[in-house]
Backbone as numpy.savetxt, mean C-alpha at the origin, in Angstrom:
# Nx Ny Nz CAx CAy CAz Cx Cy Cz
7.45 11.01 -27.57 8.79 11.80 -27.21 8.62 12.34 -25.84
7.57 12.87 -25.45 7.38 13.35 -24.03 7.90 12.53 -22.85
7.52 11.32 -23.03 7.97 10.46 -21.89 9.47 9.92 -21.90
10.12 9.97 -23.28 11.60 9.66 -23.32 12.43 10.90 -22.95
11.84 12.14 -23.00 12.52 13.24 -22.76 12.27 14.20 -21.59
11.19 14.89 -21.77 10.62 15.78 -20.69 10.20 15.18 -19.57
9.47 13.92 -19.52 9.11 13.39 -18.33 10.35 12.86 -17.37
11.24 12.55 -18.08 12.67 12.19 -17.19 12.94 13.40 -16.22
12.70 14.45 -16.60 12.91 15.75 -15.53 12.35 15.71 -14.30
11.22 14.99 -14.21 10.44 14.82 -13.02 11.24 13.91 -11.97
12.14 13.19 -12.39 12.92 12.31 -11.55 13.72 13.25 -10.32
14.08 14.32 -10.73 14.84 15.12 -9.72 14.00 15.61 -8.57
12.83 15.54 -8.66 11.75 15.95 -7.47 11.30 14.75 -6.80
11.84 13.50 -6.95 11.38 12.25 -6.48 12.51 11.89 -5.40
12.25 10.99 -4.51 13.16 10.36 -3.69 12.83 9.04 -3.54
13.98 8.11 -3.42 13.82 6.74 -3.16 13.58 6.34 -1.61
12.89 5.43 -1.29 12.52 4.91 0.02 13.72 3.78 0.13
14.45 4.05 1.09 15.66 3.00 1.15 15.16 1.65 1.53
13.87 1.47 2.15 13.36 0.10 2.65 12.57 -0.43 1.49
12.25 0.30 0.50 11.35 -0.38 -0.42 11.84 -1.77 -1.13
13.17 -1.40 -1.74 13.72 -2.72 -2.37 13.83 -3.97 -1.33
14.21 -3.56 -0.03 14.47 -4.82 0.86 13.18 -5.39 1.19
12.03 -4.67 1.28 10.62 -5.09 1.59 10.32 -5.98 0.32
10.41 -5.51 -0.84 10.07 -6.18 -2.00 10.79 -7.57 -2.24
12.13 -7.46 -2.02 12.91 -8.82 -2.00 12.60 -9.79 -0.89
12.19 -9.22 0.32 11.58 -10.07 1.32 10.41 -10.95 0.93
9.63 -10.09 0.29 8.15 -10.65 0.05 8.47 -11.72 -1.05
9.46 -11.56 -2.00 9.80 -12.57 -3.14 10.53 -13.78 -2.60
11.31 -13.61 -1.60 12.07 -14.58 -1.02 11.03 -15.49 -0.30
9.87 -15.07 0.23 8.97 -15.83 0.77 7.97 -16.63 -0.27
8.44 -16.46 -1.43 7.60 -17.21 -2.64 6.33 -16.39 -3.02
6.27 -15.20 -2.60 4.90 -14.32 -3.00 5.33 -13.43 -4.36
4.13 -13.35 -5.16 4.31 -12.46 -6.36 4.02 -11.02 -5.81
4.54 -10.03 -6.68 4.14 -8.69 -6.51 3.68 -8.04 -7.58
2.60 -7.33 -7.44 2.04 -6.49 -8.56 2.21 -4.91 -8.30
2.56 -4.34 -9.35 2.62 -2.73 -9.19 1.30 -2.48 -9.54
0.50 -2.13 -8.65 -0.85 -1.77 -8.94 -1.13 -0.34 -8.67
-0.45 0.42 -9.73 -0.54 1.82 -9.62 -1.55 2.26 -10.69
-2.22 3.35 -10.30 -3.40 3.71 -11.05 -3.01 4.03 -12.51
-3.63 3.14 -13.55 -3.06 3.21 -14.85 -3.47 4.39 -15.58
-2.96 5.73 -15.33 -3.08 6.75 -15.91 -1.81 7.10 -16.81
-0.65 6.39 -16.60 0.48 6.52 -17.45 0.64 5.36 -18.25
1.47 5.53 -19.39 1.90 4.43 -20.31 2.95 3.69 -19.62
3.19 2.46 -20.14 4.19 1.63 -19.58 5.66 2.25 -19.54
5.82 3.01 -20.37 7.25 3.56 -20.53 7.40 4.54 -19.27
6.39 5.21 -18.98 6.49 6.08 -17.68 6.60 5.43 -16.34
5.72 4.32 -16.22 5.55 3.45 -15.21 7.15 3.01 -14.85
7.64 2.28 -15.93 9.05 1.83 -15.92 9.88 2.77 -15.42
9.78 4.09 -15.83 10.85 5.03 -15.47 10.57 5.19 -13.93
9.40 5.53 -13.50 8.97 5.71 -12.21 9.58 4.57 -11.26
9.44 3.27 -11.70 10.03 1.98 -10.97 11.71 2.44 -10.95
12.14 2.84 -11.98 13.69 3.08 -12.02 13.99 4.00 -10.83
13.50 5.11 -10.95 13.50 6.17 -9.99 13.48 5.75 -8.69
12.47 4.74 -8.33 12.33 4.17 -6.97 13.59 3.09 -6.71
14.36 2.64 -7.81 15.27 1.73 -7.58 14.84 0.28 -7.47
13.68 0.02 -8.08 13.17 -1.31 -8.05 12.62 -1.76 -9.42
13.21 -1.22 -10.43 12.92 -1.51 -11.96 13.31 -3.09 -12.22
14.20 -3.52 -11.51 14.87 -4.79 -11.93 13.92 -5.96 -11.12
13.13 -5.60 -10.17 12.24 -6.54 -9.34 11.36 -7.27 -10.33
11.19 -8.64 -10.38 10.52 -9.26 -11.13 8.94 -9.45 -10.81
8.28 -8.27 -11.14 6.98 -8.23 -10.88 5.99 -9.10 -11.71
5.09 -9.49 -11.12 4.19 -10.59 -11.79 3.16 -9.79 -12.86
2.97 -8.38 -12.50 2.15 -7.68 -13.30 2.36 -6.17 -12.86
2.31 -5.30 -14.04 2.23 -4.04 -13.69 1.26 -3.25 -14.57
0.36 -2.49 -13.75 -0.82 -1.73 -14.50 -0.18 -0.48 -15.27
-0.80 -0.30 -16.34 -0.47 0.88 -17.26 -1.85 0.92 -18.11
-1.73 2.08 -18.73 -3.08 2.41 -19.43 -3.23 1.51 -20.97
-1.96 1.14 -21.34 -2.10 0.06 -22.34 -2.72 -1.32 -21.80
-2.72 -1.63 -20.51 -2.89 -3.02 -20.26 -4.31 -3.08 -19.32
-4.82 -1.83 -18.81 -5.91 -1.71 -18.12 -7.05 -0.97 -18.68
-8.30 -1.46 -18.17 -9.53 -0.86 -18.72 -10.32 -0.23 -17.84
-9.77 -0.04 -16.38 -10.28 0.48 -15.31 -9.35 1.30 -14.48
-9.68 2.34 -13.67 -8.82 2.97 -12.78 -9.36 2.85 -11.20
-8.43 3.04 -10.36 -8.80 2.99 -8.99 -9.73 4.29 -8.80
-10.67 4.16 -8.00 -10.95 3.01 -6.83 -12.07 2.17 -7.29
-12.24 1.84 -8.67 -13.38 1.06 -9.09 -13.12 -0.42 -8.67
-14.03 -1.06 -8.28 -13.66 -2.64 -7.95 -13.28 -3.33 -9.40
-13.79 -2.94 -10.43 -13.31 -3.47 -11.69 -11.68 -3.50 -12.07
-11.13 -2.35 -11.36 -9.63 -2.30 -11.55 -9.02 -3.38 -10.83
-9.59 -3.80 -9.57 -8.92 -4.75 -8.74 -9.48 -6.35 -9.38
-10.70 -6.27 -9.80 -11.08 -7.57 -10.41 -10.26 -7.97 -11.49
-9.96 -7.03 -12.44 -9.09 -7.07 -13.73 -7.80 -7.82 -13.20
-7.05 -7.02 -12.31 -5.75 -7.72 -11.81 -5.83 -9.09 -11.38
-6.83 -9.39 -10.57 -7.21 -10.69 -10.07 -7.48 -11.66 -11.31
-8.06 -11.26 -12.36 -8.26 -12.21 -13.41 -7.03 -12.36 -14.26
-6.36 -11.32 -14.34 -5.03 -11.46 -14.91 -3.96 -12.53 -14.23
-4.14 -12.43 -12.97 -3.46 -13.36 -12.19 -3.86 -14.87 -11.79
-5.12 -14.90 -12.15 -5.98 -16.00 -11.82 -5.80 -16.30 -10.35
-6.17 -15.34 -9.56 -6.15 -15.33 -8.04 -7.44 -15.02 -7.63
-7.72 -15.46 -6.36 -8.97 -15.21 -5.61 -8.56 -13.83 -4.67
-9.52 -12.95 -4.33 -9.39 -11.77 -3.56 -8.61 -12.25 -2.38
-9.09 -13.35 -1.48 -8.44 -13.70 -0.30 -7.10 -14.28 -0.35
-6.53 -14.39 -1.56 -5.16 -14.77 -1.67 -4.14 -13.54 -1.84
-4.73 -12.26 -1.81 -4.01 -11.09 -2.14 -4.08 -10.19 -0.89
-3.05 -9.26 -0.84 -2.93 -8.28 0.15 -2.43 -7.07 -0.67
-3.41 -6.06 -0.61 -3.02 -4.54 -1.18 -2.50 -3.63 -0.20
-1.34 -3.26 -0.58 -0.50 -2.39 0.27 -0.56 -1.12 -0.30
-0.95 0.03 0.32 -1.03 1.31 -0.27 -0.96 2.35 0.54
-0.86 3.64 0.02 -0.83 4.91 0.90 -2.05 5.62 0.73
-3.02 5.34 -0.28 -4.23 6.18 -0.43 -5.35 5.55 -0.05
-6.01 6.23 1.10 -7.07 5.60 1.73 -8.20 5.37 0.86
-8.52 6.10 -0.25 -9.63 5.99 -0.76 -9.34 5.01 -1.86
-8.47 5.11 -2.58 -8.13 4.35 -3.83 -7.54 2.97 -3.60
-6.65 2.85 -2.73 -6.05 1.59 -2.41 -6.84 0.79 -1.53
-7.55 1.37 -0.57 -8.23 0.38 0.40 -9.55 0.06 -0.19
-9.98 0.61 -1.32 -11.08 0.19 -2.12 -11.00 -1.33 -2.50
-9.81 -1.80 -2.40 -9.58 -3.35 -2.78 -10.38 -4.13 -1.81
-10.46 -3.58 -0.63 -11.23 -4.37 0.46 -12.69 -4.54 0.17
-13.23 -3.85 -0.69 -14.67 -3.96 -1.12 -15.00 -5.31 -1.82
-13.96 -6.04 -2.40 -14.12 -7.26 -3.06 -13.45 -8.48 -2.27
-12.90 -8.09 -0.98 -12.44 -9.10 -0.27 -10.88 -9.38 -0.14
-10.26 -8.23 -0.81 -8.90 -8.39 -0.85 -8.26 -7.59 0.62
-7.37 -8.46 1.29 -6.83 -7.76 2.52 -6.22 -6.46 2.07
-6.22 -5.60 2.97 -5.46 -4.36 2.76 -4.57 -3.79 3.89
-3.71 -3.26 3.59 -2.62 -2.70 4.53 -2.38 -1.11 4.19
-2.64 -0.34 5.03 -2.50 1.28 4.71 -1.27 1.56 5.34
-0.35 2.26 4.42 0.96 2.72 4.62 0.74 4.24 5.02
1.02 4.59 6.23 0.65 5.97 6.64 1.53 6.96 6.21
3.00 6.56 5.87 3.91 7.57 5.43 3.40 8.12 4.04
3.39 9.31 3.88 3.03 10.09 2.70 1.44 9.69 2.30
0.67 9.66 3.29 -0.68 8.98 3.01 -1.41 10.06 2.12
-2.41 9.60 1.24 -3.07 10.25 0.49 -4.44 10.09 0.60
-5.40 11.15 0.43 -6.81 11.14 0.78 -7.23 10.80 2.28
-6.28 11.62 3.13 -6.38 11.20 4.45 -7.80 11.77 5.09
-8.54 12.49 4.25 -9.85 12.98 4.86 -10.59 11.85 5.16
-10.31 10.59 4.70 -11.19 9.51 5.12 -10.44 8.56 6.18
-9.36 9.25 6.74 -8.67 8.59 7.75 -8.80 9.30 9.00
-9.03 8.45 10.18 -9.37 9.10 11.45 -7.98 9.28 12.06
-7.42 10.35 12.50 -6.00 10.33 12.85 -5.97 10.14 14.54
-5.69 8.91 14.98 -5.63 8.72 16.34 -4.04 8.80 16.75
-3.20 9.57 16.07 -1.95 9.73 16.72 -1.79 11.00 17.47
-2.67 11.75 17.70 -2.56 13.00 18.52 -2.85 12.74 20.09
-1.91 13.14 20.86 -2.02 12.96 22.30 -2.97 13.91 22.72
-3.22 13.84 24.16 -4.30 14.79 24.71 -3.96 16.34 24.59
-2.73 16.66 24.29 -2.47 17.98 24.15 -2.64 18.41 22.65
-2.93 17.58 21.71 -3.04 17.77 20.28 -1.65 17.63 19.49
-0.50 17.24 20.26 0.52 17.24 19.46 0.44 15.86 18.78
1.13 15.85 17.49 1.27 14.63 16.69 2.57 13.69 17.22
2.24 12.58 17.49 3.32 11.68 17.75 4.02 11.23 16.48
5.11 11.39 16.10 5.65 10.99 14.83 5.85 9.53 14.75
6.08 8.82 15.88 6.34 7.37 16.01 5.07 6.64 15.95
3.92 7.27 15.90 2.69 6.57 15.74 2.42 5.99 14.45
2.99 6.40 13.43 2.71 5.78 12.03 3.99 4.82 11.84
3.81 4.11 10.64 4.87 3.25 10.32 4.32 1.82 10.47
4.55 1.20 11.62 4.37 -0.26 11.56 3.09 -0.72 12.31
2.06 0.00 12.03 0.92 -0.07 12.64 -0.22 -0.89 11.67
-0.85 -1.75 12.27 -1.83 -2.73 11.60 -3.23 -1.86 11.82
-4.03 -1.60 10.55 -5.17 -0.93 10.60 -6.34 -1.82 10.14
-7.63 -1.57 10.66 -8.75 -2.13 9.99 -9.64 -1.10 9.29
-9.62 -1.54 8.05 -10.53 -0.54 6.96 -12.07 -1.22 7.02
-13.00 -0.44 7.42 -14.52 -0.71 7.33 -14.96 -0.13 6.14
-15.32 -1.02 5.01 -15.60 -0.52 3.69 -17.05 0.08 3.69
-17.85 -0.19 4.68 -19.20 0.28 4.69 -18.99 1.77 5.10
-18.38 1.94 6.28 -18.34 3.41 6.94 -17.20 4.19 6.33
-16.08 3.50 5.65 -15.01 4.08 5.24 -14.05 4.70 6.32
-14.18 3.98 7.49 -13.16 4.38 8.56 -11.90 3.49 8.63
-10.95 3.93 9.18 -9.74 3.16 9.42 -9.36 3.25 10.88
-8.98 2.26 11.55 -8.98 2.22 12.83 -7.73 1.22 13.27
-6.90 1.53 14.06 -5.66 0.72 14.49 -6.33 -0.65 15.28
-5.70 -1.79 14.96 -6.22 -2.94 15.57 -5.57 -3.02 16.90
-6.07 -2.25 17.68 -5.74 -2.21 19.19 -6.91 -2.03 20.09
-6.82 -2.75 21.18 -7.92 -2.71 22.07 -7.56 -1.93 23.36
-6.45 -1.48 23.62 -6.04 -0.80 24.77 -6.48 0.58 24.68
-6.93 0.99 26.05 -7.62 2.25 26.09 -6.28 3.36 26.14
-6.37 4.54 25.59 -5.51 5.53 25.45 -4.04 4.93 24.94
-4.11 4.11 24.30 -2.95 3.58 23.49 -2.41 4.72 22.51
-0.97 4.92 22.38 -0.69 5.78 21.47 -0.25 5.09 20.08
-0.20 3.81 20.11 -0.09 2.97 18.96 1.42 3.52 18.25
2.35 3.21 19.36 3.73 3.75 18.89 4.79 3.03 19.25
4.59 1.77 20.00 5.86 0.83 20.28 5.14 -0.58 20.54
5.94 -1.38 20.85 5.62 -2.94 20.79 4.69 -3.22 21.83
4.23 -2.34 22.78 3.17 -2.61 23.81 1.84 -2.50 23.10
1.70 -1.87 22.09 0.50 -1.78 21.23 0.31 -3.12 20.61
-1.07 -3.38 20.76 -1.50 -4.82 19.92 -1.38 -4.49 18.62
-1.62 -3.35 18.08 -1.54 -2.98 16.62 -0.20 -2.88 15.97
0.92 -2.70 16.82 2.18 -2.52 16.41 2.64 -3.70 15.56
3.28 -3.61 14.55 3.54 -4.80 13.47 4.41 -5.78 14.27
5.45 -5.44 15.01 6.28 -6.26 15.66 5.69 -6.84 16.87
4.58 -6.66 17.29 4.01 -7.12 18.51 2.94 -8.21 18.32
3.11 -9.36 18.74 2.03 -10.32 18.91 1.73 -11.04 17.44
0.76 -11.54 17.22 0.34 -12.19 16.09 1.15 -13.18 15.47
0.75 -13.80 14.40 1.46 -14.87 13.82 1.73 -14.45 12.39
2.91 -14.49 11.88 3.30 -14.29 10.42 3.25 -15.66 9.74
2.62 -15.65 8.63 2.44 -16.73 7.86 2.66 -16.43 6.46
3.92 -16.44 5.91 4.18 -16.24 4.36 3.95 -14.88 4.02
4.09 -13.75 4.84 3.93 -12.41 4.42 2.69 -11.89 4.96
1.54 -12.66 5.45 0.52 -12.18 5.93 0.56 -12.09 7.54
-0.02 -11.24 8.32 0.16 -11.31 9.65 -1.62 -11.42 10.14
-1.62 -12.61 10.97 -2.91 -12.78 11.51 -3.13 -12.73 12.82
-4.15 -12.00 13.46 -4.35 -11.54 14.91 -5.76 -12.52 15.30
């Protein structure tokens, strides 16, 4: 009863990302499958409500994790291995996109490519912030479309840019998503 009544009240403190639906539809149009790899601490009824609040409940996801379906939680590698097993996929066939440095980037430990979304980043204590200029001011444009390298051994995150003193905030940056590289079916290779 809680998830059918009380939990619905949480919706008013959430907000939709206007780009989320377009991004998911673009991925699907390229023939790629999408998994909702949320930490399975909620039942499916709650996860589906959260997807509704985000405006993406009707997206044809290949798999959605919930506590009814999952036996492990993030950041354990078993969590990601169970998803791969369900999909009959190899790690190198997948990309984990997430905003939690510790829990989402843990997928890299078993060979899944990872992409860190720095908007609303969680567990940023593991993240080295290179977006501050020499005066210590944060550059709001430094986040968003930046590709990062995650080193699973040292747990450090670094923009994929070799330019000295680069602020990583425009197409001049090698790590900027729109700059350089070759896009092949939803993956960007440098």
